[in-house]
mmCIF file of C-alpha atoms and ligand atoms in Angstrom:
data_model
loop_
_atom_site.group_PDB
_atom_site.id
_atom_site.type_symbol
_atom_site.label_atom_id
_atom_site.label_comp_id
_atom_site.label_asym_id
_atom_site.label_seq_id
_atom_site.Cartn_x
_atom_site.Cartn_y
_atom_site.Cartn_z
ATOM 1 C CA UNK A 834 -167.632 9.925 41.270
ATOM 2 C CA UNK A 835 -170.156 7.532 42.960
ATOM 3 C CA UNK A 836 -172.038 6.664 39.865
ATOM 4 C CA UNK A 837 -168.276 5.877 38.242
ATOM 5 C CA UNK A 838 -167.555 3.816 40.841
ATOM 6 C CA UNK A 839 -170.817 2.159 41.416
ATOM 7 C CA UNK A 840 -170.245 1.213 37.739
ATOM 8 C CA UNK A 841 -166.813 -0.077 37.821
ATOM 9 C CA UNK A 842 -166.770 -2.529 41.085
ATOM 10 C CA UNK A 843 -170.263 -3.701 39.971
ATOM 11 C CA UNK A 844 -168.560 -5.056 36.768
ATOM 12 C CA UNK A 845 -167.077 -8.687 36.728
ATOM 13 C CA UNK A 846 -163.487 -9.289 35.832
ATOM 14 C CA UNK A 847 -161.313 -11.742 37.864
ATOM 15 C CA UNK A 848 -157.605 -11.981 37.314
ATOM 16 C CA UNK A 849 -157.200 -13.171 33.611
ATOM 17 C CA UNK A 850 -161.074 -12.584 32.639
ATOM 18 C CA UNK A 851 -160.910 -8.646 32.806
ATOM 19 C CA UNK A 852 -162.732 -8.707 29.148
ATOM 20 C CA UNK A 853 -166.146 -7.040 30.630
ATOM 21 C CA UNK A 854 -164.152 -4.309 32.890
ATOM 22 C CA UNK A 855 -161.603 -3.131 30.181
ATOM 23 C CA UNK A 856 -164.978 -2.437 27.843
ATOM 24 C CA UNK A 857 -166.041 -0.225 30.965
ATOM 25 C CA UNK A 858 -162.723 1.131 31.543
ATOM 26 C CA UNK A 859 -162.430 1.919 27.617
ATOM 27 C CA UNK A 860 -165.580 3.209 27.722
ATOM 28 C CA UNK A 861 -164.954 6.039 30.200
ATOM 29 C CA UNK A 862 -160.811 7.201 29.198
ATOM 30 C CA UNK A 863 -161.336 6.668 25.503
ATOM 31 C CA UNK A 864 -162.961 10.567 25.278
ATOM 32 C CA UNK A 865 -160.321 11.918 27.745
ATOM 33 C CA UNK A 866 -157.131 10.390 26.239
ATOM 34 C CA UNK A 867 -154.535 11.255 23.396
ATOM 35 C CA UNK A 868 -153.494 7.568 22.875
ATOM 36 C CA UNK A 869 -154.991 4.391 23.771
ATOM 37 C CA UNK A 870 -153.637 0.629 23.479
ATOM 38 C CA UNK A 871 -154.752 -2.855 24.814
ATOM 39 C CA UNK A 872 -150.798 -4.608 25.322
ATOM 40 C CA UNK A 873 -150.448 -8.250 24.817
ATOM 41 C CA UNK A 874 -151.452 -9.263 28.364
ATOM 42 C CA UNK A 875 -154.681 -7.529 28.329
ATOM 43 C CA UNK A 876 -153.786 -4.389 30.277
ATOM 44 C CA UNK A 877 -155.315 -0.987 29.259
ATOM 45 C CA UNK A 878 -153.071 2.024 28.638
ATOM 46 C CA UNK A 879 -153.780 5.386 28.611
ATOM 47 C CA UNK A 880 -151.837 8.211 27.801
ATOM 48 C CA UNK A 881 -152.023 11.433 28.554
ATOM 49 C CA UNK A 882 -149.199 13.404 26.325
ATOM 50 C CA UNK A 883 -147.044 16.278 28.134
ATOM 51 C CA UNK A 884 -146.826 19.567 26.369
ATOM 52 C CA UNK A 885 -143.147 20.420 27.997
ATOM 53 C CA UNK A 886 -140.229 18.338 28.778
ATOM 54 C CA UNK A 887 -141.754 16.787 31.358
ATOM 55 C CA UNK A 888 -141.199 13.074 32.647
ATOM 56 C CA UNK A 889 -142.241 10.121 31.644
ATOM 57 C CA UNK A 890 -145.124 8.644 34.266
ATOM 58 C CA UNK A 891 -146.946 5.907 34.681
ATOM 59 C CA UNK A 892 -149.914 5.768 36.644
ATOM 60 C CA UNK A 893 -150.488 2.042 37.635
ATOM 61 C CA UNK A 894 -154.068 0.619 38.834
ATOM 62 C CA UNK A 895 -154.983 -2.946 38.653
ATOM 63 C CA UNK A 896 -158.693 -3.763 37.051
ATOM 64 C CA UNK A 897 -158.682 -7.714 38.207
ATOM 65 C CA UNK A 898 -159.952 -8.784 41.164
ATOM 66 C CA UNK A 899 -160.062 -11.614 43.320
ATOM 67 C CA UNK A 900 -162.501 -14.717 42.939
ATOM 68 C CA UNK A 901 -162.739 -18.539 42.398
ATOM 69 C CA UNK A 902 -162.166 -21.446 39.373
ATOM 70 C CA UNK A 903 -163.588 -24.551 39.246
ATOM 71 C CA UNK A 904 -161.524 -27.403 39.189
ATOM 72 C CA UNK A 905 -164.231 -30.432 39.285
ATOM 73 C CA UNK A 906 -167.730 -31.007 38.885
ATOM 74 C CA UNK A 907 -168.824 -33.937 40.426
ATOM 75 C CA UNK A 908 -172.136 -36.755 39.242
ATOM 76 C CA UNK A 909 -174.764 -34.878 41.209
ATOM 77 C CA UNK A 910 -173.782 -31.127 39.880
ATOM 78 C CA UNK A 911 -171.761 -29.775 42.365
ATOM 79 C CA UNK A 912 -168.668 -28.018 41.376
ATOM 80 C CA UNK A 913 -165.242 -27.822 43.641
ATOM 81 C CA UNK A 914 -163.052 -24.739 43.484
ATOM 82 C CA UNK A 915 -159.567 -22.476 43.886
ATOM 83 C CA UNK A 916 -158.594 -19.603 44.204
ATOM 84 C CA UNK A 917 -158.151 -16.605 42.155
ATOM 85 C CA UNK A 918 -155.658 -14.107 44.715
ATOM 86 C CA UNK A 919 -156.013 -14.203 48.355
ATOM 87 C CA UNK A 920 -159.663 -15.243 48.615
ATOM 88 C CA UNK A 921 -160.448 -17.003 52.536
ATOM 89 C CA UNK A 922 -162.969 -19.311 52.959
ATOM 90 C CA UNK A 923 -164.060 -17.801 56.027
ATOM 91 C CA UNK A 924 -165.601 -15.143 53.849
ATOM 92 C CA UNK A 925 -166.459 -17.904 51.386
ATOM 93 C CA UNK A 926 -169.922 -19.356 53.230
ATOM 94 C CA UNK A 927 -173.386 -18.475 51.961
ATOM 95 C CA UNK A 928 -171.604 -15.744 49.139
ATOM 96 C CA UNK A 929 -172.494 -15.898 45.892
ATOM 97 C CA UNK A 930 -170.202 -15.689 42.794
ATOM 98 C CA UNK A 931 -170.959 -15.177 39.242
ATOM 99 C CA UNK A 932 -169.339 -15.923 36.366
ATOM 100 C CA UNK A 933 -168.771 -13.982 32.872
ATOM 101 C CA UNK A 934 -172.009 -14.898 31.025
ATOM 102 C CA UNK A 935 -174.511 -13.930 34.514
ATOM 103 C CA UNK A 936 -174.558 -18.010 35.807
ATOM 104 C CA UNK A 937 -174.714 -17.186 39.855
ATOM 105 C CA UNK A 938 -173.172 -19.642 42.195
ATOM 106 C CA UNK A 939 -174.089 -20.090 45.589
ATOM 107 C CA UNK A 940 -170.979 -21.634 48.091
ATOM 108 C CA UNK A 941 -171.794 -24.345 50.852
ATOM 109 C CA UNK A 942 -169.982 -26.218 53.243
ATOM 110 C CA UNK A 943 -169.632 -30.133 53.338
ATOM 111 C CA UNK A 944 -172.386 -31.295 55.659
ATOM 112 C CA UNK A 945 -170.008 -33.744 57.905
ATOM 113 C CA UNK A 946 -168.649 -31.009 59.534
ATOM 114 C CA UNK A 947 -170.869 -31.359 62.419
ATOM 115 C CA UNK A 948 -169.087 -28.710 64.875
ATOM 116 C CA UNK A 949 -170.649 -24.946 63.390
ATOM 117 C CA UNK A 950 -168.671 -23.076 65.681
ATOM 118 C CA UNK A 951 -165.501 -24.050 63.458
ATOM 119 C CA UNK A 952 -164.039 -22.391 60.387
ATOM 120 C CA UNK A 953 -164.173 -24.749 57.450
ATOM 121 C CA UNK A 954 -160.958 -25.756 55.229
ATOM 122 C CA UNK A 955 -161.052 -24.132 52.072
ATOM 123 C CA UNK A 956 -161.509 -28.187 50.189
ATOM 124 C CA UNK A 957 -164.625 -28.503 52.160
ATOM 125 C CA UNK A 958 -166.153 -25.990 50.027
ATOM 126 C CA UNK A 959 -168.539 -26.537 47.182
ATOM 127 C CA UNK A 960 -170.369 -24.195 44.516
ATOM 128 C CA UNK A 961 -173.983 -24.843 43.566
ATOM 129 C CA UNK A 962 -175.232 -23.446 40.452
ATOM 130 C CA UNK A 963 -178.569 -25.036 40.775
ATOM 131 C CA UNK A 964 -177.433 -28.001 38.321
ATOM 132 C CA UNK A 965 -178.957 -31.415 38.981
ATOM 133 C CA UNK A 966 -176.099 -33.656 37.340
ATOM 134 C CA UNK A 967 -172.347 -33.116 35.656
ATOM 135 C CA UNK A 968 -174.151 -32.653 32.314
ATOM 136 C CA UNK A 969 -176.415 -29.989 32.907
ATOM 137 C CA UNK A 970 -174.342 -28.170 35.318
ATOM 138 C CA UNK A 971 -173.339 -25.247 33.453
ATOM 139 C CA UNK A 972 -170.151 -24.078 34.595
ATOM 140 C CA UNK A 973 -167.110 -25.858 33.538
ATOM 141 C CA UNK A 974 -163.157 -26.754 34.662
ATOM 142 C CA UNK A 975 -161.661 -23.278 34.089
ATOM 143 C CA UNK A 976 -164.532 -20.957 34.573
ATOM 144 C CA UNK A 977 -163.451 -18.121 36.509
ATOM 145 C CA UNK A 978 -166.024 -16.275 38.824
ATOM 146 C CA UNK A 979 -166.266 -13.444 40.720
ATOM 147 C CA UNK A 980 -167.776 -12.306 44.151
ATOM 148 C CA UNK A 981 -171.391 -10.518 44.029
ATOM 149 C CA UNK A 982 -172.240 -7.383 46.281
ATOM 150 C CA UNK A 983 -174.185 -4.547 45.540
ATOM 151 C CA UNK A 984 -172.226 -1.339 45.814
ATOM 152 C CA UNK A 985 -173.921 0.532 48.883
ATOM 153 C CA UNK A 986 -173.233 4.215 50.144
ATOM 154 C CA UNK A 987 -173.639 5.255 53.839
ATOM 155 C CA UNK A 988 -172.222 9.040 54.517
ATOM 156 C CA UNK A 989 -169.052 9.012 53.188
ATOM 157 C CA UNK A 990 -168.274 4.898 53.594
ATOM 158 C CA UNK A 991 -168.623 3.560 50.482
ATOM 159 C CA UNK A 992 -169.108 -0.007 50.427
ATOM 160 C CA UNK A 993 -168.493 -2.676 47.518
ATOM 161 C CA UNK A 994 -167.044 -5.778 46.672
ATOM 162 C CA UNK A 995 -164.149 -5.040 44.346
ATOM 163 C CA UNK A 996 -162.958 -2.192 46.135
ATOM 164 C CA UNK A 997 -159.600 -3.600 45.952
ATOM 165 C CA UNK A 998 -158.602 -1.989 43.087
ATOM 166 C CA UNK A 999 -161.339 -0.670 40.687
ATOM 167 C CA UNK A 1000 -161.288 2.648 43.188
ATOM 168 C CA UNK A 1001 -158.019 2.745 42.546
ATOM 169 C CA UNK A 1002 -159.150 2.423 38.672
ATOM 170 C CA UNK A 1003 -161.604 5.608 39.842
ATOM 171 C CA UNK A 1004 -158.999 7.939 40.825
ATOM 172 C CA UNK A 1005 -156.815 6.945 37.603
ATOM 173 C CA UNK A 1006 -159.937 7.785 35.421
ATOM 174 C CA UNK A 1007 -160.811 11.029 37.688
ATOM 175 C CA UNK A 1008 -157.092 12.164 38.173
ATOM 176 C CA UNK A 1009 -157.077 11.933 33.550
ATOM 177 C CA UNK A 1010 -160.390 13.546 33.276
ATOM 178 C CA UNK A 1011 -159.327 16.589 35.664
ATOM 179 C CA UNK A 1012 -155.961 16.669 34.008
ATOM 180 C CA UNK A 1013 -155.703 19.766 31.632
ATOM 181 C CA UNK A 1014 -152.326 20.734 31.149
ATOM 182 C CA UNK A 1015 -149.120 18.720 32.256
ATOM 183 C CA UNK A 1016 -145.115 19.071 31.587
ATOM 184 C CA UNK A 1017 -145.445 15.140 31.164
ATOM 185 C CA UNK A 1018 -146.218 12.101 29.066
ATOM 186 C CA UNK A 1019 -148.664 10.180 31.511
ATOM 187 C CA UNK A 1020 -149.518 6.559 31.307
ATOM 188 C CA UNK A 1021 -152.877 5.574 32.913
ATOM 189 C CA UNK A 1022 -152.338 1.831 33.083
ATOM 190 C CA UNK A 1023 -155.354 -0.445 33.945
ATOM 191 C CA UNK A 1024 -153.252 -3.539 34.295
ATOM 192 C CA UNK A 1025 -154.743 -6.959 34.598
ATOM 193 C CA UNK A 1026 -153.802 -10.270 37.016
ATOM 194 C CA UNK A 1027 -152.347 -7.836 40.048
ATOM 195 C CA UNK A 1028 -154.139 -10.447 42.573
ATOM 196 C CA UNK A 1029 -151.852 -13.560 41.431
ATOM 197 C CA UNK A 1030 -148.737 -12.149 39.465
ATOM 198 C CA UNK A 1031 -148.133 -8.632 39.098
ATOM 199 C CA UNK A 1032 -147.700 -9.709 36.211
ATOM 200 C CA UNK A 1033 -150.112 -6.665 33.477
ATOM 201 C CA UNK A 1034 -147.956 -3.824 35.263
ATOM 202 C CA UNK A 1035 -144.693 -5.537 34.948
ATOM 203 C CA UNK A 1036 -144.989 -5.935 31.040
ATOM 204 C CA UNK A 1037 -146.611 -2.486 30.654
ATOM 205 C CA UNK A 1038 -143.977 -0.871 32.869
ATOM 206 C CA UNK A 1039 -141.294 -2.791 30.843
ATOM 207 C CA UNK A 1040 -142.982 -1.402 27.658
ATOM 208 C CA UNK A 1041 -143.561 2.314 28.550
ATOM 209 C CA UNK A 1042 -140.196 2.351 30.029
ATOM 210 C CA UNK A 1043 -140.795 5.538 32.274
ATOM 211 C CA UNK A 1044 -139.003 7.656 34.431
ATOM 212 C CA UNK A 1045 -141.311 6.757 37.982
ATOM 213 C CA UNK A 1046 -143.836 4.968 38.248
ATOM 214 C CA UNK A 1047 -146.708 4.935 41.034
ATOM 215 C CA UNK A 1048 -149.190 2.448 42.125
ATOM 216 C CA UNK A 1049 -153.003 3.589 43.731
ATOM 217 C CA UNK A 1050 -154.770 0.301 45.646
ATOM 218 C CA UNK A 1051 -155.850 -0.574 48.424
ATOM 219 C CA UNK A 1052 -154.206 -0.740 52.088
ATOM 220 C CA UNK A 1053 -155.648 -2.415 55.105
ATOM 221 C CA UNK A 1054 -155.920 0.151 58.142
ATOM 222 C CA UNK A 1055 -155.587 -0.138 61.908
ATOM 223 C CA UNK A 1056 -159.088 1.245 63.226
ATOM 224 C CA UNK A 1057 -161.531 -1.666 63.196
ATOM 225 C CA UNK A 1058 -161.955 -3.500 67.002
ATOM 226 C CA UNK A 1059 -158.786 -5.806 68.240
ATOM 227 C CA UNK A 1060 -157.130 -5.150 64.522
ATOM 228 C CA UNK A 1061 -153.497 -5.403 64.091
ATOM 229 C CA UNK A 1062 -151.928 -2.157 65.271
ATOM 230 C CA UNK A 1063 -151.197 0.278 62.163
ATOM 231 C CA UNK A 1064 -151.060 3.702 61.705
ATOM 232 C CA UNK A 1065 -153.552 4.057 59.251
ATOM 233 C CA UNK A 1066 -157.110 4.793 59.664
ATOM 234 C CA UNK A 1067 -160.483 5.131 57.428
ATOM 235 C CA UNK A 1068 -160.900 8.739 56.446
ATOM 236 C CA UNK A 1069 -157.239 10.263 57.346
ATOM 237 C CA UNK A 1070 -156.096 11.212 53.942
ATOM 238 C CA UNK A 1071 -155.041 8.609 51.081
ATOM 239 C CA UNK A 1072 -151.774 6.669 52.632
ATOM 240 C CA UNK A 1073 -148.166 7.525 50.820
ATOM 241 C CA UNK A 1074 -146.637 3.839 51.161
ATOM 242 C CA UNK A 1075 -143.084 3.286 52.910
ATOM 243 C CA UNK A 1076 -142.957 -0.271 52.940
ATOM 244 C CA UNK A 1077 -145.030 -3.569 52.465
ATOM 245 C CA UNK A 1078 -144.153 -7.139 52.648
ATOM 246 C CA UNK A 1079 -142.981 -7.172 48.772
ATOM 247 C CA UNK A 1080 -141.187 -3.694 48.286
ATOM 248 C CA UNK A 1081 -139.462 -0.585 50.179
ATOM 249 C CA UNK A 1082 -141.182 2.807 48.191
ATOM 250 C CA UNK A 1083 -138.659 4.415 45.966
ATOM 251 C CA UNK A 1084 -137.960 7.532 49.189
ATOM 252 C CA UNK A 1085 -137.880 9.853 46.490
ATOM 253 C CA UNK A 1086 -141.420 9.242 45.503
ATOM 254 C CA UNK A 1087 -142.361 8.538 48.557
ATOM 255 C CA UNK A 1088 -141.036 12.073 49.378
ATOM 256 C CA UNK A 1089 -142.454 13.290 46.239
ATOM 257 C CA UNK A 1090 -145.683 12.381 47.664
ATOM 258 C CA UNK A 1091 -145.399 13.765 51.367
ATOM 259 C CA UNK A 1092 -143.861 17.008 49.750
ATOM 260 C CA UNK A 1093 -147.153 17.788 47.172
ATOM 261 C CA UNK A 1094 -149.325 17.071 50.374
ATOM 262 C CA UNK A 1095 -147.880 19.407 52.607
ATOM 263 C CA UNK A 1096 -147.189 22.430 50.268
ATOM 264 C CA UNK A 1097 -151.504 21.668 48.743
ATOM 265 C CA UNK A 1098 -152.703 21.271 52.493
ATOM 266 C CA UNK A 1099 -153.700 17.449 51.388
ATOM 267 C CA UNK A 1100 -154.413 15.203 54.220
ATOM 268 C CA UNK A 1101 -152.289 11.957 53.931
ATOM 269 C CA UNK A 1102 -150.897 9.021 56.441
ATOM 270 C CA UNK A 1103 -148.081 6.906 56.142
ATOM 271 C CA UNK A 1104 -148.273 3.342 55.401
ATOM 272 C CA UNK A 1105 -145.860 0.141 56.763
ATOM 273 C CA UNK A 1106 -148.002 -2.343 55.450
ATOM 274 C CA UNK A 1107 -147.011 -5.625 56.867
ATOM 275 C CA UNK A 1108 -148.893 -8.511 54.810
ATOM 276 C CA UNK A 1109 -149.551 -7.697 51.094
ATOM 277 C CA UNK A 1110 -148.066 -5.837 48.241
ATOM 278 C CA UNK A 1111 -148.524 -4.008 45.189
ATOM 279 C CA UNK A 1112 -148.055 -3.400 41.268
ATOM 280 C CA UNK A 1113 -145.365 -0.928 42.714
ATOM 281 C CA UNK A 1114 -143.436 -4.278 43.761
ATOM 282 C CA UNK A 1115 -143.256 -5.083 40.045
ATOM 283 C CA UNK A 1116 -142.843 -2.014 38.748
ATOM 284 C CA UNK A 1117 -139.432 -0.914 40.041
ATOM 285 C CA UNK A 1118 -138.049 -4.268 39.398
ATOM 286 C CA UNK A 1119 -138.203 -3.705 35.797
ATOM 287 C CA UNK A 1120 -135.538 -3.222 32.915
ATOM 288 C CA UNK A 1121 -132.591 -1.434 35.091
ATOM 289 C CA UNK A 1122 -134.666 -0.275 37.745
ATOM 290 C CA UNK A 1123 -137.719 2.336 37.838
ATOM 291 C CA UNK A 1124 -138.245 4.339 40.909
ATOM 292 C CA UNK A 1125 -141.576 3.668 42.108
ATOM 293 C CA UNK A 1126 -144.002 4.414 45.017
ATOM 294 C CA UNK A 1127 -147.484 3.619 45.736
ATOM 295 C CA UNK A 1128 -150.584 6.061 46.822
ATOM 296 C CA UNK A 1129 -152.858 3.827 49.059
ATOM 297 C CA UNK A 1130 -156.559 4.207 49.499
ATOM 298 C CA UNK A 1131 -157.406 3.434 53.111
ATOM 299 C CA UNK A 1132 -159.809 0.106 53.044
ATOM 300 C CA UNK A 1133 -161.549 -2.038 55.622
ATOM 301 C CA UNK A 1134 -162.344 -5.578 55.200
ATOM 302 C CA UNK A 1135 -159.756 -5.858 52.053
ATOM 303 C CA UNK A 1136 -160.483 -9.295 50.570
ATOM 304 C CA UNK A 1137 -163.805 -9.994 51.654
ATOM 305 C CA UNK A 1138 -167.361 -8.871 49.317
ATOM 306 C CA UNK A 1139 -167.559 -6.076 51.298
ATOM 307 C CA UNK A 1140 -164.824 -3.705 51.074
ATOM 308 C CA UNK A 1141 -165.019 -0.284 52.686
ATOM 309 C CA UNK A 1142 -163.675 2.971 51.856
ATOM 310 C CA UNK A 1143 -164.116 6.386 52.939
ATOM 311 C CA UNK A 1144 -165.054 8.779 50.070
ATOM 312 C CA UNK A 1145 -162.931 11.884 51.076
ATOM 313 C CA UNK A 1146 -159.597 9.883 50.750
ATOM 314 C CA UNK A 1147 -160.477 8.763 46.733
ATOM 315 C CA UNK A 1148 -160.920 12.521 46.761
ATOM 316 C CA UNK A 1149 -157.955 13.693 47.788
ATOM 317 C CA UNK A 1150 -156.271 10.715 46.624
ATOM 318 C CA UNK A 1151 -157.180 12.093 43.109
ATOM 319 C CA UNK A 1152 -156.293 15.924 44.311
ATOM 320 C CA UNK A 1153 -152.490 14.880 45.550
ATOM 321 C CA UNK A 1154 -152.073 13.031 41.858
ATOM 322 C CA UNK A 1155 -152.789 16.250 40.080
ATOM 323 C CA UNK A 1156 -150.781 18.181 42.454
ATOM 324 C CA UNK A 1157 -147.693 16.020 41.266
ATOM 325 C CA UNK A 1158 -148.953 15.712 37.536
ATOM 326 C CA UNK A 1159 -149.105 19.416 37.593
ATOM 327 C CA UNK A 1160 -146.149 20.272 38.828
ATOM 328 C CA UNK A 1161 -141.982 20.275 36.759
HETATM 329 ZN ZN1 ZN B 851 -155.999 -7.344 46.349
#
């Protein structure tokens, strides 16, 4: 899977500029899929049909990811930014973005903050694109870019930018291609703008209309120095979700999910995560209600250009989805 997901967090696509990764995404679940549709918000769907009378499942991971749009370009070149999702500008200094056509930009700080020991404000942050006035400078009001990072393995860490969700996007397009046989019609849904809406899953979910639905990203864990006590930990299994800060898991999937686990001798952990949420939010809050859960890949340094995951939970992460794709 390393060359899949070299390929996919490598590729640019900010919240509401997914364009480049949906071609990727199509590229790879186009041979392995009965059905495939682009819905009106941009989201990718997938489907897998069931050959008994099965469920109806969607499989929700979000293809956007976090970044920056410029909101002013001053005399001398210099563009000002915001944010696409929860980007901080602690991680902000000295990182370079890029937008859709390849223009890099490289982030400063305002000079007049004399004391270096102190975190900047987010408004004291400027892009340079190498322009030397407003009218060559050739990123514009609106542009959208995205972080740059190399995707890097070192034993079984993986480590990328974009983490948060295309390896959630890996398992969905591993978990189709292993797929043979299942009582079920499966929706793989690559949904777009996750990091400042929700809102690709929500209209998806609303216009699959399934029977449970189940959201694979990211979770923060509990094992790096001084970090915020939680039970979850790089390398422990892929994390069944109980609660976060925008949703309590549907307990039957959530039990779903311990059950297949336990009976396949699948490592997992349990996940209260305490800041953050999911497509999983969205998803059960649609038409009358649709139970729905969320299968968390353990991840360090969630939100930054270097993202870390350990490659035996995206394995087994893929392994418990079949288990419960498999099974009546
Ligand atoms: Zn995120």
């Amino acid at each position: 899977m390393r060359q899949l997901i070299r390929k996919l967090v490598e590729t640019h696509g900010p919240s509401g500029a997914e364009e480049q990764i949906r071609a990727v995404i199509r590229a790879e679940v186009e041979p392995l899929a009965d059905e495939l549709r682009v819905d009106p918000l941009g989201s990718l769907v997938a489907r897998k049909k069931g050959n008994g009378d099965g469920q109806r499942i969607v499989l929700d991971a979000h293809m956007d990811e976090i970044g920056v749009m410029v909101t002013y370009v001053d005399e001398r070149g210099f563009a000002r930014f915001t944010r696409i999702g929860g980007v901080r500008a602690i991680t902000c200094v000295g990182a370079r973005v890029a937008f859709a056509d390849g223009t890099t930009g490289v982030i400063g700080v305002e000079g007049k903050q004399k004391d270096a020991s102190k975190i900047p404000q987010f408004d004291q942050l400027y892009m340079d694109v190498g322009a030397t006035d407003r009218d060559d400078c050739p990123v514009h009001v609106g542009d959208a870019a995205a972080f740059v990072r190399p995707f890097t393995a070192q034993g079984t860490r993986l480590i990328a930018k974009a983490m948060d969700d295309r390896i959630g996007c890996a398992v969905l397009i591993e978990t189709l291609r292993q797929l043979e046989r299942t009582p079920h019609d499966v929706y793989f849904v690559f949904a777009v703008q996750e990091e400042t809406t929700l809102s690709g899953a929500r209209t998806s979910t609303y216009g699959i209309d399934p029977d449970l639905a189940i959201a694979v990203d990211v979770t923060t864990t509990g094992d790096t120095p001084e970090s915020r006590p939680m039970a979850v930990e790089l390398g422990k299994g892929p994390a069944v979700k109980v609660q976060d800060s925008g949703m309590i898991a549907h307990p039957k999937v959530r039990d779903l999910l311990v059950e297949k686990a336990e009976e396949a001798g699948i490592p997992y952990q349990l996940e209260v995560l305490e800041r953050g949420t999911t497509d999983a939010a969205a998803m059960q809050l649609v038409r009358a209600g649709v139970p729905s859960g969320c299968l968390s890949i353990p991840c360090r340094y969630v939100h930054t250009p270097s993202e870390m995951v350990d490659e035996s939970d995206v394995g087994n992460g893929v392994q418990l989805l079949l288990e419960v794709l498999r099974s009546a």
